[in-house]
Short mmCIF file of C-alpha atoms (C1' of nucleotides) in Angstrom, two decimals:
data_model
loop_
_atom_site.label_atom_id
_atom_site.label_comp_id
_atom_site.label_asym_id
_atom_site.label_seq_id
_atom_site.Cartn_x
_atom_site.Cartn_y
_atom_site.Cartn_z
CA MET A 1 -9.89 -13.73 -68.96
CA ALA A 2 -13.03 -13.87 -66.97
CA LEU A 3 -14.93 -16.51 -69.05
CA SER A 4 -13.43 -19.02 -66.07
CA HIS A 5 -13.78 -16.87 -63.35
CA ALA A 6 -17.52 -16.36 -64.56
CA ILE A 7 -18.02 -20.15 -64.22
CA LEU A 8 -16.49 -20.78 -60.64
CA VAL A 9 -18.99 -18.19 -60.09
CA SER A 10 -21.89 -19.97 -61.13
CA LEU A 11 -20.36 -22.62 -59.15
CA LEU A 12 -20.21 -21.69 -55.41
CA ASP A 13 -23.72 -22.42 -54.66
CA ARG A 14 -24.15 -25.45 -56.21
CA ALA A 15 -22.45 -28.03 -58.40
CA HIS A 16 -24.05 -27.81 -62.25
CA SER A 17 -24.08 -29.14 -65.41
CA GLY A 18 -22.56 -27.53 -68.13
CA TYR A 19 -26.05 -27.70 -69.50
CA ASP A 20 -27.33 -26.32 -66.67
CA LEU A 21 -25.11 -23.31 -66.33
CA ALA A 22 -25.86 -23.04 -69.99
CA LYS A 23 -28.96 -22.39 -69.17
CA ARG A 24 -28.44 -20.66 -66.19
CA PHE A 25 -26.08 -18.13 -67.81
CA ASP A 26 -29.28 -16.81 -70.09
CA GLN A 27 -30.59 -15.55 -67.50
CA THR A 28 -27.99 -14.23 -64.79
CA VAL A 29 -24.40 -13.82 -64.77
CA GLY A 30 -25.02 -14.10 -68.97
CA PHE A 31 -25.96 -10.85 -69.04
CA PHE A 32 -23.01 -9.28 -67.98
CA TRP A 33 -20.52 -12.09 -69.83
CA PRO A 34 -22.38 -13.17 -72.99
CA VAL A 35 -21.39 -17.76 -73.44
CA SER A 36 -21.93 -19.80 -75.35
CA HIS A 37 -23.24 -23.05 -74.42
CA GLN A 38 -19.21 -24.47 -76.20
CA GLN A 39 -17.45 -21.92 -75.04
CA ILE A 40 -18.62 -23.86 -71.31
CA TYR A 41 -18.31 -27.19 -71.85
CA GLN A 42 -14.36 -26.45 -73.00
CA GLU A 43 -13.54 -24.83 -70.12
CA LEU A 44 -15.50 -26.71 -68.20
CA HIS A 45 -12.65 -29.22 -69.39
CA LYS A 46 -9.91 -26.90 -69.09
CA LEU A 47 -11.18 -25.66 -65.09
CA ALA A 48 -10.77 -29.58 -64.38
CA ALA A 49 -7.39 -30.07 -65.87
CA ALA A 50 -6.43 -27.59 -63.81
CA GLY A 51 -8.03 -28.71 -60.41
CA ARG A 52 -10.57 -26.18 -60.07
CA VAL A 53 -13.28 -28.12 -60.72
CA ARG A 54 -14.23 -31.93 -59.73
CA ALA A 55 -16.00 -33.83 -62.65
CA GLU A 56 -18.53 -36.37 -61.95
CA THR A 57 -20.95 -38.16 -64.27
CA VAL A 58 -24.95 -38.97 -64.03
CA THR A 59 -25.72 -42.29 -65.69
CA GLN A 60 -29.52 -41.66 -66.28
CA SER A 61 -31.59 -44.01 -68.48
CA GLU A 62 -33.94 -42.35 -71.38
CA ARG A 63 -32.15 -39.42 -70.99
CA PRO A 64 -28.13 -38.99 -72.21
CA ASN A 65 -25.87 -39.09 -69.15
CA ARG A 66 -25.09 -36.12 -67.40
CA ILE A 67 -21.55 -34.97 -66.41
CA VAL A 68 -21.95 -32.37 -62.79
CA TYR A 69 -19.28 -30.22 -61.85
CA GLU A 70 -17.90 -28.82 -58.50
CA LEU A 71 -15.78 -26.30 -56.78
CA THR A 72 -12.74 -27.30 -55.14
CA ASP A 73 -10.73 -25.95 -52.77
CA GLU A 74 -8.23 -25.10 -55.72
CA GLY A 75 -11.24 -23.00 -57.14
CA ARG A 76 -12.44 -21.32 -53.89
CA ARG A 77 -9.03 -20.56 -53.86
CA ALA A 78 -8.50 -18.94 -57.36
CA LEU A 79 -11.94 -17.23 -57.50
CA ASP A 80 -10.94 -15.10 -54.15
CA GLN A 81 -7.51 -14.23 -55.78
CA TRP A 82 -9.07 -12.85 -59.50
CA LEU A 83 -11.54 -10.78 -56.32
CA THR A 84 -8.79 -8.92 -55.80
CA GLU A 85 -7.10 -8.07 -58.68
CA PRO A 86 -8.32 -5.38 -60.31
CA THR A 87 -11.28 -5.25 -62.91
CA GLU A 88 -11.44 -4.71 -66.51
CA PRO A 89 -13.12 -1.61 -67.17
CA PRO A 90 -17.23 -3.31 -68.96
CA THR A 91 -16.92 -2.60 -72.54
CA PHE A 92 -19.80 -2.32 -75.44
CA LYS A 93 -20.75 -2.68 -79.09
CA GLU A 94 -23.33 -1.02 -80.25
CA GLU A 95 -23.65 -1.49 -83.77
CA LEU A 96 -26.15 0.98 -84.42
CA LEU A 97 -24.09 4.05 -82.60
CA VAL A 98 -22.03 3.19 -85.07
CA LYS A 99 -24.61 3.60 -88.04
CA LEU A 100 -25.85 6.64 -86.94
CA PHE A 101 -22.52 7.73 -87.26
CA ALA A 102 -23.38 7.90 -91.13
CA LEU A 103 -26.12 9.47 -90.18
CA ASP A 104 -27.62 11.09 -93.21
CA GLU A 105 -30.74 12.10 -94.95
CA HIS A 106 -31.09 9.21 -97.47
CA ASN A 107 -30.22 6.23 -94.77
CA ARG A 108 -32.66 8.44 -92.53
CA ASP A 109 -36.30 5.86 -92.50
CA ASP A 110 -34.21 3.48 -92.53
CA LEU A 111 -32.12 4.58 -89.22
CA LEU A 112 -35.72 5.32 -87.82
CA ALA A 113 -36.54 1.94 -88.23
CA GLU A 114 -33.80 0.91 -86.68
CA ILE A 115 -34.20 3.02 -84.03
CA ARG A 116 -37.38 2.31 -82.97
CA SER A 117 -37.38 -2.10 -83.01
CA ARG A 118 -34.52 -1.10 -80.93
CA ARG A 119 -37.26 0.79 -78.95
CA GLN A 120 -38.99 -2.10 -78.66
CA LEU A 121 -36.54 -4.45 -77.64
CA HIS A 122 -35.41 -2.27 -74.51
CA ALA A 123 -38.94 -2.13 -72.83
CA GLU A 124 -39.51 -5.97 -73.39
CA ARG A 125 -36.43 -6.54 -71.98
CA LEU A 126 -37.04 -3.73 -68.68
CA ALA A 127 -40.34 -5.50 -68.10
CA ARG A 128 -38.79 -8.53 -67.55
CA TYR A 129 -36.58 -7.46 -66.18
CA GLU A 130 -38.49 -5.07 -63.37
CA ALA A 131 -40.99 -8.64 -63.20
CA ILE A 132 -38.24 -10.04 -61.58
CA MET A 133 -37.17 -7.47 -58.91
CA ALA A 134 -41.10 -6.89 -58.20
CA GLU A 135 -41.29 -10.66 -57.62
CA HIS A 136 -37.81 -11.47 -56.02
CA TYR A 137 -36.43 -8.46 -54.66
CA PRO A 138 -38.95 -6.60 -53.16
CA GLN A 139 -36.85 -5.32 -49.65
CA PRO A 140 -33.03 -5.83 -50.19
CA GLU A 141 -31.74 -4.02 -47.49
CA ALA A 142 -33.41 -7.35 -46.19
CA LEU A 143 -30.86 -10.05 -48.14
CA ASN A 144 -27.86 -11.19 -46.91
CA ALA A 145 -24.45 -10.60 -49.18
CA ARG A 146 -24.25 -12.91 -51.32
CA ARG A 147 -27.84 -12.17 -52.92
CA ARG A 148 -27.04 -8.14 -52.93
CA GLY A 149 -24.97 -8.90 -55.05
CA ARG A 150 -27.22 -10.42 -57.60
CA TYR A 151 -30.07 -7.50 -56.75
CA LEU A 152 -27.20 -5.74 -57.54
CA GLY A 153 -26.73 -6.56 -61.35
CA LEU A 154 -31.01 -6.60 -61.83
CA ARG A 155 -30.95 -2.72 -60.36
CA MET A 156 -27.61 -1.84 -63.22
CA GLY A 157 -29.84 -3.96 -65.96
CA ILE A 158 -32.92 -2.24 -65.09
CA LEU A 159 -31.75 1.06 -64.96
CA THR A 160 -29.82 1.15 -68.61
CA GLU A 161 -32.31 -0.37 -70.21
CA ARG A 162 -34.20 2.70 -68.56
CA THR A 163 -31.58 4.75 -70.16
CA THR A 164 -31.14 3.43 -73.42
CA LEU A 165 -35.48 3.70 -73.33
CA ALA A 166 -34.26 7.23 -72.49
CA TRP A 167 -32.30 7.53 -75.34
CA CYS A 168 -33.91 5.89 -77.90
CA ASP A 169 -37.09 8.80 -77.36
CA GLU A 170 -35.32 11.55 -77.82
CA ALA A 171 -33.11 10.09 -80.77
CA LEU A 172 -36.09 9.71 -82.44
CA ALA A 173 -37.67 12.51 -82.18
CA LEU A 174 -34.13 14.29 -83.05
CA VAL A 175 -33.69 11.94 -86.37
CA ALA A 176 -38.01 13.24 -87.70
CA LEU A 177 -36.95 16.28 -87.47
CA PRO A 178 -36.55 18.46 -89.56
CA LYS A 179 -33.01 20.17 -90.73
CA ALA A 180 -32.45 22.92 -88.18
CA ALA A 181 -36.02 23.57 -87.43
CA ALA A 182 -36.06 24.12 -84.40
CA ALA A 183 -34.15 28.42 -83.95
CA VAL A 184 -34.98 28.98 -80.20
CA GLY A 185 -39.12 29.98 -79.76
CA SER A 186 -39.87 30.92 -83.34
CA GLY A 187 -41.46 28.18 -85.12
CA ARG A 188 -39.23 29.71 -87.94
CA PRO A 189 -36.29 27.18 -90.51
CA ARG A 190 -32.82 28.60 -90.30
CA PRO A 191 -30.63 27.22 -93.01
CA ALA A 192 -28.34 24.52 -92.07
CA ASP A 193 -25.48 23.99 -90.49
CA MET B 1 -18.70 -8.05 -88.43
CA ALA B 2 -19.28 -4.50 -87.79
CA LEU B 3 -14.88 -3.90 -88.30
CA SER B 4 -15.16 -3.44 -91.43
CA HIS B 5 -18.53 -1.05 -91.66
CA ALA B 6 -17.11 0.97 -88.83
CA ILE B 7 -13.98 1.53 -90.74
CA LEU B 8 -15.92 2.42 -93.44
CA VAL B 9 -17.43 4.89 -92.07
CA SER B 10 -14.32 7.01 -90.39
CA LEU B 11 -13.69 7.02 -94.21
CA LEU B 12 -17.08 8.95 -95.02
CA ASP B 13 -15.93 11.83 -94.69
CA ARG B 14 -12.30 12.56 -96.01
CA ALA B 15 -9.27 9.71 -95.96
CA HIS B 16 -7.41 9.01 -93.63
CA SER B 17 -4.24 6.37 -93.19
CA GLY B 18 -4.45 3.57 -90.46
CA TYR B 19 -2.65 5.16 -88.36
CA ASP B 20 -5.06 7.94 -88.52
CA LEU B 21 -7.95 5.52 -87.92
CA ALA B 22 -6.16 4.76 -84.62
CA LYS B 23 -6.15 7.45 -83.15
CA ARG B 24 -9.74 8.94 -84.48
CA PHE B 25 -11.98 5.21 -83.25
CA ASP B 26 -10.01 5.82 -80.04
CA GLN B 27 -12.53 8.98 -79.32
CA THR B 28 -15.07 8.57 -81.46
CA VAL B 29 -16.65 5.06 -82.97
CA GLY B 30 -14.38 2.98 -81.02
CA PHE B 31 -15.68 4.76 -77.80
CA PHE B 32 -18.64 1.56 -79.14
CA TRP B 33 -17.15 -0.44 -81.17
CA PRO B 34 -13.55 -1.22 -80.16
CA VAL B 35 -11.22 -2.05 -81.56
CA SER B 36 -6.91 -2.03 -82.04
CA HIS B 37 -4.28 -1.01 -84.30
CA GLN B 38 -3.76 -4.09 -84.95
CA GLN B 39 -6.41 -4.78 -86.11
CA ILE B 40 -7.49 -1.67 -88.28
CA TYR B 41 -4.02 -2.35 -90.34
CA GLN B 42 -4.98 -6.48 -91.31
CA GLU B 43 -8.60 -4.93 -91.72
CA LEU B 44 -7.78 -1.67 -94.80
CA HIS B 45 -5.64 -4.94 -96.78
CA LYS B 46 -8.53 -6.76 -96.58
CA LEU B 47 -10.94 -3.85 -97.46
CA ALA B 48 -8.67 -3.37 -100.36
CA ALA B 49 -8.47 -6.46 -101.58
CA ALA B 50 -12.08 -6.21 -101.91
CA GLY B 51 -11.95 -3.49 -104.05
CA ARG B 52 -14.08 -0.90 -101.15
CA VAL B 53 -11.39 1.60 -100.22
CA ARG B 54 -8.49 2.32 -103.02
CA ALA B 55 -4.99 2.49 -101.34
CA GLU B 56 -1.87 4.79 -102.22
CA THR B 57 1.22 5.93 -100.70
CA VAL B 58 2.14 8.96 -99.55
CA THR B 59 5.82 9.73 -99.04
CA GLN B 60 7.03 11.84 -96.67
CA SER B 61 10.87 12.31 -96.07
CA GLU B 62 11.80 12.65 -91.98
CA ARG B 63 8.74 10.33 -91.41
CA PRO B 64 7.79 6.70 -92.49
CA ASN B 65 5.60 6.91 -95.58
CA ARG B 66 1.96 7.04 -95.10
CA ILE B 67 -0.66 4.86 -96.88
CA VAL B 68 -3.94 6.43 -96.79
CA TYR B 69 -7.13 4.87 -97.61
CA GLU B 70 -10.44 6.51 -99.56
CA LEU B 71 -13.75 5.11 -100.04
CA THR B 72 -14.51 3.45 -103.65
CA ASP B 73 -18.28 3.39 -105.07
CA GLU B 74 -18.09 -0.44 -104.29
CA GLY B 75 -17.50 0.46 -100.27
CA ARG B 76 -20.15 3.21 -100.40
CA ARG B 77 -22.81 0.84 -101.56
CA ALA B 78 -21.26 -1.88 -99.27
CA LEU B 79 -22.05 0.56 -96.89
CA ASP B 80 -25.60 1.26 -97.56
CA GLN B 81 -26.59 -2.11 -98.20
CA TRP B 82 -25.13 -2.72 -94.32
CA LEU B 83 -27.09 0.36 -92.92
CA THR B 84 -30.43 -2.06 -94.60
CA GLU B 85 -29.58 -4.79 -92.62
CA PRO B 86 -30.71 -6.10 -89.28
CA THR B 87 -27.99 -4.32 -86.39
CA GLU B 88 -26.92 -6.48 -83.87
CA PRO B 89 -28.47 -6.61 -80.50
CA PRO B 90 -25.80 -4.11 -78.33
CA THR B 91 -23.36 -6.21 -75.43
CA PHE B 92 -21.74 -5.56 -72.55
CA LYS B 93 -18.80 -7.71 -70.93
CA GLU B 94 -19.15 -6.00 -66.82
CA GLU B 95 -16.57 -7.93 -65.31
CA LEU B 96 -17.75 -6.39 -61.96
CA LEU B 97 -20.92 -7.28 -61.43
CA VAL B 98 -19.61 -10.77 -61.97
CA LYS B 99 -17.31 -10.79 -59.45
CA LEU B 100 -20.61 -8.93 -57.44
CA PHE B 101 -22.12 -12.90 -57.78
CA ALA B 102 -19.23 -13.74 -55.18
CA LEU B 103 -20.72 -11.06 -52.60
CA ASP B 104 -19.79 -13.16 -49.04
CA GLU B 105 -19.17 -11.17 -45.29
CA HIS B 106 -14.98 -12.24 -46.31
CA ASN B 107 -14.62 -10.16 -50.37
CA ARG B 108 -16.87 -7.32 -49.06
CA ASP B 109 -14.62 -5.06 -48.58
CA ASP B 110 -11.88 -5.68 -51.64
CA LEU B 111 -15.45 -5.37 -53.18
CA LEU B 112 -16.52 -2.14 -52.05
CA ALA B 113 -12.69 -0.79 -53.20
CA GLU B 114 -13.61 -1.72 -57.11
CA ILE B 115 -17.23 -0.62 -56.74
CA ARG B 116 -15.60 3.33 -55.32
CA SER B 117 -12.72 2.96 -58.16
CA ARG B 118 -14.87 2.03 -61.02
CA ARG B 119 -16.54 5.25 -59.78
CA GLN B 120 -13.81 7.51 -60.32
CA LEU B 121 -13.64 5.97 -63.91
CA HIS B 122 -17.06 7.19 -65.11
CA ALA B 123 -16.88 10.27 -63.17
CA GLU B 124 -14.04 10.68 -65.86
CA ARG B 125 -15.63 9.95 -68.65
CA LEU B 126 -18.79 12.15 -67.72
CA ALA B 127 -16.75 14.58 -67.20
CA ARG B 128 -14.52 14.63 -70.34
CA TYR B 129 -17.87 13.88 -72.16
CA GLU B 130 -20.16 16.86 -70.60
CA ALA B 131 -16.62 18.93 -71.92
CA ILE B 132 -17.24 17.87 -75.43
CA MET B 133 -20.43 18.07 -75.73
CA ALA B 134 -20.55 21.51 -74.33
CA GLU B 135 -18.12 22.85 -76.38
CA HIS B 136 -18.51 20.41 -79.74
CA TYR B 137 -22.73 20.68 -79.55
CA PRO B 138 -24.58 23.35 -78.17
CA GLN B 139 -27.50 23.22 -79.75
CA PRO B 140 -28.33 20.58 -81.83
CA GLU B 141 -31.42 20.17 -83.49
CA ALA B 142 -29.30 23.33 -85.68
CA LEU B 143 -27.15 20.84 -87.05
CA ASN B 144 -26.93 18.80 -90.76
CA ALA B 145 -27.88 15.32 -90.27
CA ARG B 146 -24.54 13.09 -90.40
CA ARG B 147 -23.32 15.73 -87.13
CA ARG B 148 -26.54 14.90 -85.16
CA GLY B 149 -26.17 10.73 -85.66
CA ARG B 150 -22.57 11.84 -83.61
CA TYR B 151 -24.40 14.20 -81.20
CA LEU B 152 -26.48 11.52 -80.42
CA GLY B 153 -23.99 8.67 -80.13
CA LEU B 154 -22.05 10.57 -77.13
CA ARG B 155 -25.58 11.92 -75.55
CA MET B 156 -25.73 7.87 -75.19
CA GLY B 157 -22.24 7.92 -73.01
CA ILE B 158 -22.90 10.80 -70.96
CA LEU B 159 -26.44 8.81 -69.98
CA THR B 160 -24.50 5.91 -69.56
CA GLU B 161 -22.41 7.26 -67.30
CA ARG B 162 -24.16 9.68 -65.43
CA THR B 163 -26.83 6.21 -64.98
CA THR B 164 -23.60 3.93 -64.04
CA LEU B 165 -22.31 6.70 -61.74
CA ALA B 166 -25.78 6.50 -59.92
CA TRP B 167 -25.45 2.72 -59.86
CA CYS B 168 -22.35 3.07 -58.02
CA ASP B 169 -23.35 4.99 -55.29
CA GLU B 170 -26.68 2.48 -54.64
CA ALA B 171 -23.91 -0.17 -54.81
CA LEU B 172 -21.92 1.45 -52.46
CA ALA B 173 -24.74 1.81 -50.12
CA LEU B 174 -26.64 -1.47 -50.04
CA VAL B 175 -22.83 -3.04 -49.67
CA ALA B 176 -21.49 -1.19 -46.64
CA LEU B 177 -24.74 -1.46 -45.31
CA PRO B 178 -24.86 -3.43 -42.33
CA LYS B 179 -26.97 -7.02 -42.95
CA ALA B 180 -30.23 -6.54 -42.53
CA ALA B 181 -29.96 -3.68 -40.89
CA ALA B 182 -32.96 -1.65 -41.96
CA ALA B 183 -36.52 -2.95 -40.65
CA VAL B 184 -39.37 -1.18 -42.16
CA GLY B 185 -39.24 1.95 -39.90
CA SER B 186 -37.59 0.64 -36.79
CA GLY B 187 -34.43 1.27 -36.18
CA ARG B 188 -33.87 -2.55 -34.20
CA PRO B 189 -32.10 -5.77 -36.20
CA ARG B 190 -33.27 -8.22 -37.52
CA PRO B 191 -32.90 -12.01 -37.57
CA ALA B 192 -30.90 -11.93 -41.56
CA ASP B 193 -31.23 -14.59 -44.59
"C1'" DG C 1 -44.24 -37.25 -89.22
"C1'" DG C 2 -41.36 -33.09 -87.64
"C1'" DC C 3 -40.45 -30.29 -83.81
"C1'" DT C 4 -38.19 -28.88 -79.15
"C1'" DC C 5 -35.67 -30.94 -75.05
"C1'" DC C 6 -31.76 -33.47 -73.07
"C1'" DA C 7 -26.92 -33.66 -73.01
"C1'" DT C 8 -21.96 -33.26 -74.36
"C1'" DG C 9 -18.58 -32.27 -78.02
"C1'" DT C 10 -16.30 -31.86 -82.52
"C1'" DA C 11 -14.09 -28.52 -86.48
"C1'" DA C 12 -13.08 -24.99 -89.02
"C1'" DG C 13 -13.28 -19.85 -88.50
"C1'" DT C 14 -13.07 -15.74 -88.15
"C1'" DT C 15 -12.17 -11.98 -84.43
"C1'" DG C 16 -9.55 -10.04 -80.97
"C1'" DT C 17 -4.72 -10.17 -77.74
"C1'" DT C 18 -0.38 -9.34 -77.26
"C1'" DA C 19 4.12 -9.10 -77.58
"C1'" DC C 20 8.13 -8.08 -81.02
"C1'" DA C 21 10.37 -4.80 -84.91
"C1'" DT C 22 11.78 -1.24 -87.37
"C1'" DG C 23 13.60 3.37 -86.88
"C1'" DA C 24 14.65 8.07 -87.62
"C1'" DT C 25 12.50 12.76 -85.06
"C1'" DT C 26 10.96 15.26 -81.46
"C1'" DC C 27 10.86 16.87 -76.88
"C1'" DA C 28 13.12 16.74 -71.03
"C1'" DT D 1 19.85 9.64 -71.48
"C1'" DG D 2 15.65 8.24 -72.20
"C1'" DA D 3 11.13 8.68 -73.43
"C1'" DA D 4 7.23 9.99 -77.05
"C1'" DT D 5 5.41 10.44 -81.83
"C1'" DC D 6 5.34 8.95 -86.60
"C1'" DA D 7 3.52 5.27 -89.15
"C1'" DT D 8 3.39 0.10 -90.84
"C1'" DG D 9 3.55 -4.47 -89.61
"C1'" DT D 10 4.35 -9.70 -88.48
"C1'" DA D 11 3.63 -13.97 -85.62
"C1'" DA D 12 2.00 -16.67 -82.56
"C1'" DC D 13 -1.59 -17.31 -79.62
"C1'" DA D 14 -6.35 -16.54 -76.82
"C1'" DA D 15 -11.16 -16.09 -77.23
"C1'" DC D 16 -15.19 -16.75 -79.33
"C1'" DT D 17 -18.95 -18.21 -83.63
"C1'" DT D 18 -21.21 -21.61 -86.23
"C1'" DA D 19 -21.79 -25.57 -88.18
"C1'" DC D 20 -22.67 -29.88 -88.05
"C1'" DA D 21 -23.05 -34.83 -85.02
"C1'" DT D 22 -25.33 -37.94 -82.18
"C1'" DG D 23 -30.08 -40.24 -79.92
"C1'" DG D 24 -33.26 -41.14 -77.11
"C1'" DA D 25 -38.10 -38.93 -75.30
"C1'" DG D 26 -42.15 -36.39 -75.51
"C1'" DC D 27 -45.60 -33.63 -77.65
"C1'" DC D 28 -48.78 -32.07 -81.76
#
DNA sequence: GGCTCCATGTAAGTTGTTACATGATTCA
DNA sequence: TGAATCATGTAACAACTTACATGGAGCC
């Protein structure tokens, strides 16, 4: 149940509305813990009921009112407590790899197309992360602790995207390769399987 | 909704019981699409109701009976159809990185310990995958299509674990490093932030 | 006139988790 | 004697998704 904690973490710096949080999540914590805006609103209600955040309504003319949440001492304690508890192992869900388990002669082209479009996605992500890195984290050793933590998140993103790109290239080559063509050194085909 | 498809994929080779599937999942498809045994049993009922698998009870003495499921033509068609549809982008959930967003002087040691234990986990996984690779996939180009798909899954696992290990080492070094110690070339400390 | 942004929410549905239940067999 | 393996399942709950609702402001 790290969703509530992900929200508490986001409130560490300063108070935010649910709307703010949803937007920030898309760029930061949400990369490691994806969350929809409905989840955020619901979780904020629960956190308020539990006394871990305090809600304050900001009336606005010309705009809908905002409800801004800030951490309470109670919330801060809950966060610290959580940091000392053992961490869940990471989980992936990679539909593409499930599909590859069904790879066969007659679906080869479909899957090649999927890998290509996946490659594109990861290339774009990598470019985005590298731009953020160049702009905001030129010298990681000079950062204070809080920003080092964020840097490490971004760094993980970059390493992951690079690895995935490399994998895509391998996959494209191997899937496209004719059946058992590459018999060590000689270009001659071999009986398959 | 790839859970049902993950099951169909697993039934491609031959018929399996729910129990078999749960065990196989732990080692194969489940790495990319984690599923509990309850989900499998429930999904099998739905798939049977939809005519995508056919159930057959195998009576056993000395053991509880097994219910063995095999793909129907309908199921095969559903699988092929799914392969042509666009693939969901992969999702991660990395609680450790969420925690790192809260990195601070007073929780540094807790988080260092977490990273160390995470490093251990990934080192073990890597060793396991590399053993499987050495034993079952010595020469990927010589494989038929189906096995190439599986090889690529394993390959992804290996690349991912290596990357994560490298990240853990970076993270341990950076988090342990004293505040703003590394001012280009000179060993002298600098004002922080 | 239609689109997007701001801002919060309800409701219904699906998916996934945790706990519990059964009962014989095999192994330490 | 206790634990693990085999084999399937129910029930309750928690997490997450999808669709829908409101209504003004500003932009093209």
